[in-house]
Structure formats: structure tokens, C-alpha cells
C-alpha atoms as one frame of an Amber mdcrd trajectory, in Angstrom:
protein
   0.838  13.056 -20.678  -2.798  12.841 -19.700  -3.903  10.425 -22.584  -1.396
   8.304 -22.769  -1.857   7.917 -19.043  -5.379   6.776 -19.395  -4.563   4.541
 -22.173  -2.053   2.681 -19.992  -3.807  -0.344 -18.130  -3.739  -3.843 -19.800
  -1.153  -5.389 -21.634  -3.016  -4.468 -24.889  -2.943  -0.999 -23.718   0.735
  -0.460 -22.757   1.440  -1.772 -26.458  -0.756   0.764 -28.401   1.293   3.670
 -25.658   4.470   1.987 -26.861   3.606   2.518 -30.478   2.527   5.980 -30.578
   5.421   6.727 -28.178   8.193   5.306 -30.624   6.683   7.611 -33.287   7.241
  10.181 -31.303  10.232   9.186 -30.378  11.519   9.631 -34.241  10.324  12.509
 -34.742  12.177  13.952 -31.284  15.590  12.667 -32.573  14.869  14.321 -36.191
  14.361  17.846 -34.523  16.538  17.604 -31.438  18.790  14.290 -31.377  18.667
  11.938 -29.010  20.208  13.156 -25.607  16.950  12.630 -23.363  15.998   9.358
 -21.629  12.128   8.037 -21.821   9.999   5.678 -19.833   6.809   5.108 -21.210
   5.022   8.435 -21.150   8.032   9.840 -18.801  10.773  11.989 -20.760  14.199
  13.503 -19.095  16.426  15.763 -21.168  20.127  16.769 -20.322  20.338  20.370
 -21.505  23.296  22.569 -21.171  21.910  25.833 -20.419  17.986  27.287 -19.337
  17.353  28.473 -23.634  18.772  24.803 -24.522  15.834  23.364 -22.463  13.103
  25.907 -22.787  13.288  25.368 -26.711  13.252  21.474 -25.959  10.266  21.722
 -24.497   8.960  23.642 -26.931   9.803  21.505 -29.577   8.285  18.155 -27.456
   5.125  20.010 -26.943   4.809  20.781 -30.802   5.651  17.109 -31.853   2.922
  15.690 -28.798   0.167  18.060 -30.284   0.103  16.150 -34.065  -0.939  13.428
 -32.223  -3.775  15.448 -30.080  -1.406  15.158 -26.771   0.075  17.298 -24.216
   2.232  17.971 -21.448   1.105  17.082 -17.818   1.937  20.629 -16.366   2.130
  19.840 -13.074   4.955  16.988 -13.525   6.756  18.891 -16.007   9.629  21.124
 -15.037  13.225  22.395 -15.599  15.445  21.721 -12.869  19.138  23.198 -12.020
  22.160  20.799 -11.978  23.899  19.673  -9.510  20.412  18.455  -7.173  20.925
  17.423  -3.997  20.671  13.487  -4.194  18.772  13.276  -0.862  16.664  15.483
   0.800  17.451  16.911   4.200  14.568  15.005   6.225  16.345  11.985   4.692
  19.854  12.794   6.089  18.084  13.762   9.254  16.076  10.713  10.208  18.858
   8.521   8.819  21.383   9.846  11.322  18.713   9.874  14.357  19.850   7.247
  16.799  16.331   5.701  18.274  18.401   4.721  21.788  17.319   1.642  23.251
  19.193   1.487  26.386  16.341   1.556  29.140  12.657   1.869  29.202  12.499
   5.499  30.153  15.902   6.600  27.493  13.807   4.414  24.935  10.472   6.191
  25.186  12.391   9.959  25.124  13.775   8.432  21.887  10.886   7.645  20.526
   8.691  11.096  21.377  11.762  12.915  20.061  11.905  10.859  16.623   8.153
  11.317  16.456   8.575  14.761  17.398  11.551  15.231  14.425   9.167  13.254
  11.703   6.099  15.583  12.247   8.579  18.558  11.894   9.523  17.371   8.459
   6.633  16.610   7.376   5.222  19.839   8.093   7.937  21.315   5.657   7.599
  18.797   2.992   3.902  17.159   2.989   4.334  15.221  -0.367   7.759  13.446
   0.426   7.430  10.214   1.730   8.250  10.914   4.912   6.149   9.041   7.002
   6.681   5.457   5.101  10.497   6.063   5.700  10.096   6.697   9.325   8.203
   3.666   9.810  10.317   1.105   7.887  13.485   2.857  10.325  11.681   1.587
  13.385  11.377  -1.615  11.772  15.325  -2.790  12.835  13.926  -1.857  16.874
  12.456  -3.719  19.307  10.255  -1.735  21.272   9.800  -3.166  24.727   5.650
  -3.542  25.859   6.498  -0.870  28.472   6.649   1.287  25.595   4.502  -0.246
  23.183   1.151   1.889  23.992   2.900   4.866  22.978   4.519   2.929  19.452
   1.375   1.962  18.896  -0.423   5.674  19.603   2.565   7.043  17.069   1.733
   4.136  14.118  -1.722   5.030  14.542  -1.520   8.410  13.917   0.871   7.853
  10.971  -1.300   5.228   9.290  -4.316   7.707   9.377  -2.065  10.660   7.932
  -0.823   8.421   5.491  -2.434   5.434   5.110   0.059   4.497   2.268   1.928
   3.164   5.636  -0.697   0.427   6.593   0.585  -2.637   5.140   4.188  -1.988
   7.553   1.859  -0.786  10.367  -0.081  -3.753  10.493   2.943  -5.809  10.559
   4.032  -4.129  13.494   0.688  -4.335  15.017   0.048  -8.159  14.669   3.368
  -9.185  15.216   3.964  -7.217  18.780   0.281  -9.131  19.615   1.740 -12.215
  18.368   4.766 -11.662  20.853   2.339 -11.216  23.774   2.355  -7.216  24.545
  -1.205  -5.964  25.516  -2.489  -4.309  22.227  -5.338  -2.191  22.483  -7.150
  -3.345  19.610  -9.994  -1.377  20.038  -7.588   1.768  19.484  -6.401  -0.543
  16.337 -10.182  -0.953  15.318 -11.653   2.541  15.586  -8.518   3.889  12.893
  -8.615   1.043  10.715 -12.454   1.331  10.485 -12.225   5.188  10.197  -9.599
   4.851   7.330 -12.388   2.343   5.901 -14.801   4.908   5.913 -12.854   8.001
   4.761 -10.792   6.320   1.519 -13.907   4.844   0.943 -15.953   8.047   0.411
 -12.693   8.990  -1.715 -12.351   5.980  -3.902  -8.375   5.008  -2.694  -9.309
   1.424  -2.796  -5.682   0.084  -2.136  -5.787   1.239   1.367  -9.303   0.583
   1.995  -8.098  -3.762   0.977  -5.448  -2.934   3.516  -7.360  -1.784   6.252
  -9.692  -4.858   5.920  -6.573  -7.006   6.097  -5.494  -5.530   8.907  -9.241
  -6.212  10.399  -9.031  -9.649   9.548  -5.728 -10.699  10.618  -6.587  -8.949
  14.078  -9.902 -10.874  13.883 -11.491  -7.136  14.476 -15.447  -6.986  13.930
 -16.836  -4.543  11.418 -19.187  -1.843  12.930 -22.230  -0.912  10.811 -20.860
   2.400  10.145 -17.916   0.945   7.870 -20.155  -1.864   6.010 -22.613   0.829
   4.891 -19.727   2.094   2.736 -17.826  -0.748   1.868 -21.055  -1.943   0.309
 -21.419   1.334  -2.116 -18.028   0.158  -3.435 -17.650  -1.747  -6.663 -13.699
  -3.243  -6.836 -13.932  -6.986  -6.436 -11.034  -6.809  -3.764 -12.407  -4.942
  -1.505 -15.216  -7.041  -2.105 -13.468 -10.412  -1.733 -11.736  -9.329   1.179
 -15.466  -7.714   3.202 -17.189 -11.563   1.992 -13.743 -13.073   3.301 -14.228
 -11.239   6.636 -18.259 -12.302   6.838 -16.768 -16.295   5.914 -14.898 -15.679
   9.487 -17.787 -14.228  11.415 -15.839 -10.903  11.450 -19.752  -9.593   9.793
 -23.153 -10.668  10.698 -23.871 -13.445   8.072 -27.326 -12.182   7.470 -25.807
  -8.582   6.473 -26.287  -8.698   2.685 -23.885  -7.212  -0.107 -27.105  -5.746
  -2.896 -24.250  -4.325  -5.314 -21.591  -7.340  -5.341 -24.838 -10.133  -5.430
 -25.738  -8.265  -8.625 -22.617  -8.833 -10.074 -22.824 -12.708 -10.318 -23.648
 -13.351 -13.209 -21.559 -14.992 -16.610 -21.464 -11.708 -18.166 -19.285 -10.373
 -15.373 -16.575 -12.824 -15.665 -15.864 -10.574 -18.996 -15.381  -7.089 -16.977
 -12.851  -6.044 -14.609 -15.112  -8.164 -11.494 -14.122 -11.343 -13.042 -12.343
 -12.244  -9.944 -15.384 -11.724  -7.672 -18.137 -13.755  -9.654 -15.456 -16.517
 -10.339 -14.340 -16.813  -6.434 -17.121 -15.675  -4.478 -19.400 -18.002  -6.117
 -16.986 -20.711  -6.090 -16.222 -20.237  -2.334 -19.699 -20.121  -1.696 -19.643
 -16.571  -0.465 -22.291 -15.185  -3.178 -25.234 -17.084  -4.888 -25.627 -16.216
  -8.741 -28.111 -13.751  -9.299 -30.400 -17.053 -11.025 -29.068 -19.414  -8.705
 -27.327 -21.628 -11.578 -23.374 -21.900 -11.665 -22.730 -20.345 -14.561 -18.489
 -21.368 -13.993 -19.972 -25.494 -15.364 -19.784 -24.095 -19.129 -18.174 -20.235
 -19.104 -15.516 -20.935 -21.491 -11.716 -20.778 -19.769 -13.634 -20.817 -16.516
 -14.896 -23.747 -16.537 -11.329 -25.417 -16.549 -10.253 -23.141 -14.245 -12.708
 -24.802 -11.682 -12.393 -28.011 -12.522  -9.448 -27.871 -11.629  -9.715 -25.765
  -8.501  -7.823 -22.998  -9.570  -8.059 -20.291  -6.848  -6.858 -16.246  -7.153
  -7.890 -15.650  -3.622  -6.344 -17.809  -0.819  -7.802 -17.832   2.163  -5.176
 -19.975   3.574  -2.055 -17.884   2.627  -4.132 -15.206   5.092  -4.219 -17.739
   7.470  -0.806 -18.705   7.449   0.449 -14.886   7.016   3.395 -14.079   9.183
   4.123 -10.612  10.157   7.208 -10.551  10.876   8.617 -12.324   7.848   9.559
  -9.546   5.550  11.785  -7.820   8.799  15.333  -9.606   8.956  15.880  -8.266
  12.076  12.845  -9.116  13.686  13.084 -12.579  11.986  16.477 -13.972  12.753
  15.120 -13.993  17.142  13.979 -17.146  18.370  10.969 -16.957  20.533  13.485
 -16.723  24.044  14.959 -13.564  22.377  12.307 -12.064  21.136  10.819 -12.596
  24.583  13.850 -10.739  26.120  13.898  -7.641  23.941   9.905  -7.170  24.118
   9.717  -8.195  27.922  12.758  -7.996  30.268  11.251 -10.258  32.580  13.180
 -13.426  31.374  16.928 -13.554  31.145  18.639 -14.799  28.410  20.700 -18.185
  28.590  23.095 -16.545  25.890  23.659 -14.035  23.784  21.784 -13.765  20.161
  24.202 -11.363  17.901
């Protein structure tokens, strides 16, 4: 439901939808009874036949219009029991055997899973194809003779979905971590034209991703990408671009006109709290008077007396890539040598 959906946000907001959504919710069971399930603003009904459910919906869509709301037509439909519980592509990649045996059986694998993924996702461009594929090469090792082409194939899956980065860039930093030639000038020119492109479309969540990718590679920004990261107003992104000047990542005479404007008290009321509290704190932003407004902002104040940080610039320097993969995590740096290189045998066996 469209207005409910705006309404959701802060906690404030999620307990006015809760309200009106109960209300509704007796007046449903008065007219219908109460075989359906709800979520917030999400409803599923167990009908037994196609008139059952076509007069439910009628009857929902008279109840949400006394209180000025309606149906979401493109997530609302009536669907056929039995569904299949997983999709095809699902049972296809699952069964796909990525074969690691040699260099040369291991890069036909790879070509032909690649191959096999683009096929599917042909067929069914909203399934989340592409962030499945990538989290099943996640339990392989691919060896550096075979790493330019892994990294060609993440490439061209983080640009087509950049929903993928924040696995990608694991991938990325922890095969240059293990000592395979990256070519992080392939890495920079996608993660900087992903920058530009979801900036021009407002997706800010992978536009904080690709700028953590830049940073943990140490990547430079190219003037292209600042002149649109500096249009944007989410104090992320902007924490993350001041982060990456702090490391000499930007020139530190490139200036930020939108974000300096925004540190001021006033600000630490709005949704850029974050940004005038830590960038002038850090030292990354002067206040648009040059006074430190955090000495009396009330809550603030405390907050920096007591060095209270929301944006760690250590737990970026610390990050480990390949913490979140079990596999990956459980070698010790002989075997992960072994499964990346070949060059070094091992003095025994790791599973």
C-alpha cells in the first residue's frame, strides 16, 4: 500500500502504520474472518477457490479506501496452489558442479557456469540470480591462473547488478590479499562507473559500496566520479568520499560546496546528523562559522565528550575480507597459498 509505505521510516512512523493497520485488521476479520497472514503493510490470504479470493480482494480494497488507501497493483496478485518452492535457475545452479581439478578443467567450469547464469538471467531478469551465483563461488578457490577471468566475470556481474558489490569486493580484496596479480585498474574503472551511474539514479546503497570497495583497494577517485558524488546529499556517501580524501585517495584541496553547507547545529536535527556530528569532529569539515557548535548542542555535546563515534575509521582499517566465508576462513596462510598458487606443496593435508 503506497501510503503506508511512505509512512514507514522511523520508529515513530512504523507505530502510527501499526495502528491504522490493526484497525484494519478488525474490520477484515468482521467481513471475512481471519484466515490471511499480515506483515506490516503485506497481506496473504488462503482462499479455496479463484471467486473465494477475487471477493477477498474486493472486500480488502473496500475496507483500505475508508481510510484513503489502496492496493499496490503491481505487488498484488492471486496465485495457484501448489507453487513450485524453488525456481528452476535455482535447482540448476545448485546442482552445477564448478570442477576444480586442473587449471584448464577449472576455467571450462567457470565459462560454462558463467555461460549457464547469463542464460537464466536472460529468462528471469528480476530473480536474484546473479547474488546467488556469486555467494556459490564463494565455497571455491580459484587458482591466480584463473583469476583474470573470475575477476572479468565479478566485474561484469557487479555492474549488472550492483546489489552484488559488497560479496564482490570481498572476493576482490581478499584474492589481492592472497598475492594473485589483480588488475585494479579493471577494478577501478567499474567501481568508479557504478559511482557515476547509481549516482545520477539516486541508489545510494551501492554508490557507499562502491566507495568502500575504492577505499579498501586504496583506488584514487578520478574527477569524473567526484563531480557527482558531490551533487549527492546522504551523509554516507558523504562520510565515506571525506573518509577517502582523510587517506589521500582525493586531492585534499578538492572541496565538498554541498556537504560544507551542511555543518551547521541545525543539521544535527535532520536526517545529516551523522555528517555534521562526525565530519566536524574528525576534522574532515569546518562549520560553516567556524565555531564547534557539538561544545553546547544538547545530547551532542555528551556524545563528544565522551568520544562517541558512528563512523570508525579503524573497523575499515582492520576489515577482513574473508571473514564472513567459512570456507575461505578455516585455511591457514600455507593452504591458502596451495589452493591459489600450486607452486608450494603442502606439508599435510587441511580437510
Amino acid at each position: 500500500m503506497d501510503r503506508i509505505s511512505r509512512l514507514r521510516g522511523s520508529d515513530t512512523s512504523y507505530a502510527i502504520a501499526e495502528l491504522i493497520m490493526s484497525e484494519i485488521d478488525d474490520k477484515l476479520v468482521s467481513k471475512i474472518g481471519n484466515n490471511y497472514h499480515r506483515y506490516i503493510d503485506d497481506f496473504e490470504f488462503g482462499c479455496k477457490t479463484l471467486q473465494e479470493a477475487e471477493e477477498i480482494l474486493s472486500v480488502l480494497q473496500e475496507v483500505l479506501s475508508s481510510y484513503e488507501l489502496e492496493l499496490n497493483s503491481s505487488k498484488t496478485e492471486i496465485t495457484k496452489l501448489p507453487e513450485e518452492i524453488d525456481p528452476q535457475w535455482l535447482h540448476e545452479l545448485q546442482k552445477y558442479k564448478i570442477n576444480m581439478s586442473t587449471d584448464a578443467v577449472q576455467k571450462r567450469s567457470l565459462l560454462s557456469f558463467f555461460d549457464l547464469t547469463m542464460n537464466f538471467l536472460e529468462k528471469e531478469p528480476s530473480e536474484p540470480i546473479l547474488k546467488y551465483a556469486v555467494i556459490r563461488t564463494s565455497s571455491h578457490i580459484v587458482r591466480a591462473s584463473n583469476y583474470p577471468l573470475f575477476q572479468r566475470i565479478l566485474l561484469q556481474w557487479a555492474t549488472a547488478e550492483p546489489s552484488t558489490l559488497p560479496i564482490i569486493i570481498d572476493f576482490i580484496a581478499f584474492y589481492k590479499s592472497a598475492g594473485v596479480n589483480v588488475d585494479l585498474a579493471e577494478v577501478k574503472r567499474t567501481l568508479q562507473f557504478i559511482i557515476i551511474e547509481n549516482c545520477r539514479q539516486g541508489h545510494t546503497s551501492e554508490v557507499c559500496w562502491s566507495i568502500f570497495g575504492m577505499i579498501l583497494l586504496s583506488q584514487s577517485f578520478d574527477k569524473e566520479a567526484l563531480l557527482e558524488l558531490k551533487k549527492v546529499e546522504n551523509p554516507f556517501i558523504a562520510l565515506l568520499t571525506l573518509d577517502a580524501r582523510s587517506r589521500g585517495l582525493i586531492s585534499a584541496t578538492y572541496n565538498f560546496p554541498l556537504w560544507e553547507s551542511l555543518m551547521n547545529k541545525n543539521e544535527l536535527k535532520t536526517e545529516n546528523w551523522i555528517l555534521a556530528y562526525e565530519a566536524l569532529r574528525k576534522g574532515w569539515l569546518p562549520s560553516v562559522d567556524d565555531s564547534n557548535y557539538l561544545i553546547d548542542a544538547e545530547g551532542f555535546s555528551t556524545l563528544a565528550n565522551n568520544d562517541v563515534e558512528f563512523y570508525s575509521t579503524d573497523l575499515i582499517d582492520q576489515y577482513d575480507p574473508k571473514a564472513n566465508y567459512q570456507y575461505i576462513n578455516r585455511l591457514s596462510a600455507e593452504e591458502l597459498r596451495y589452493f591459489v598458487h600450486r607452486d608450494v606443496p603442502l606439508r599435510r593435508l587441511p580437510f
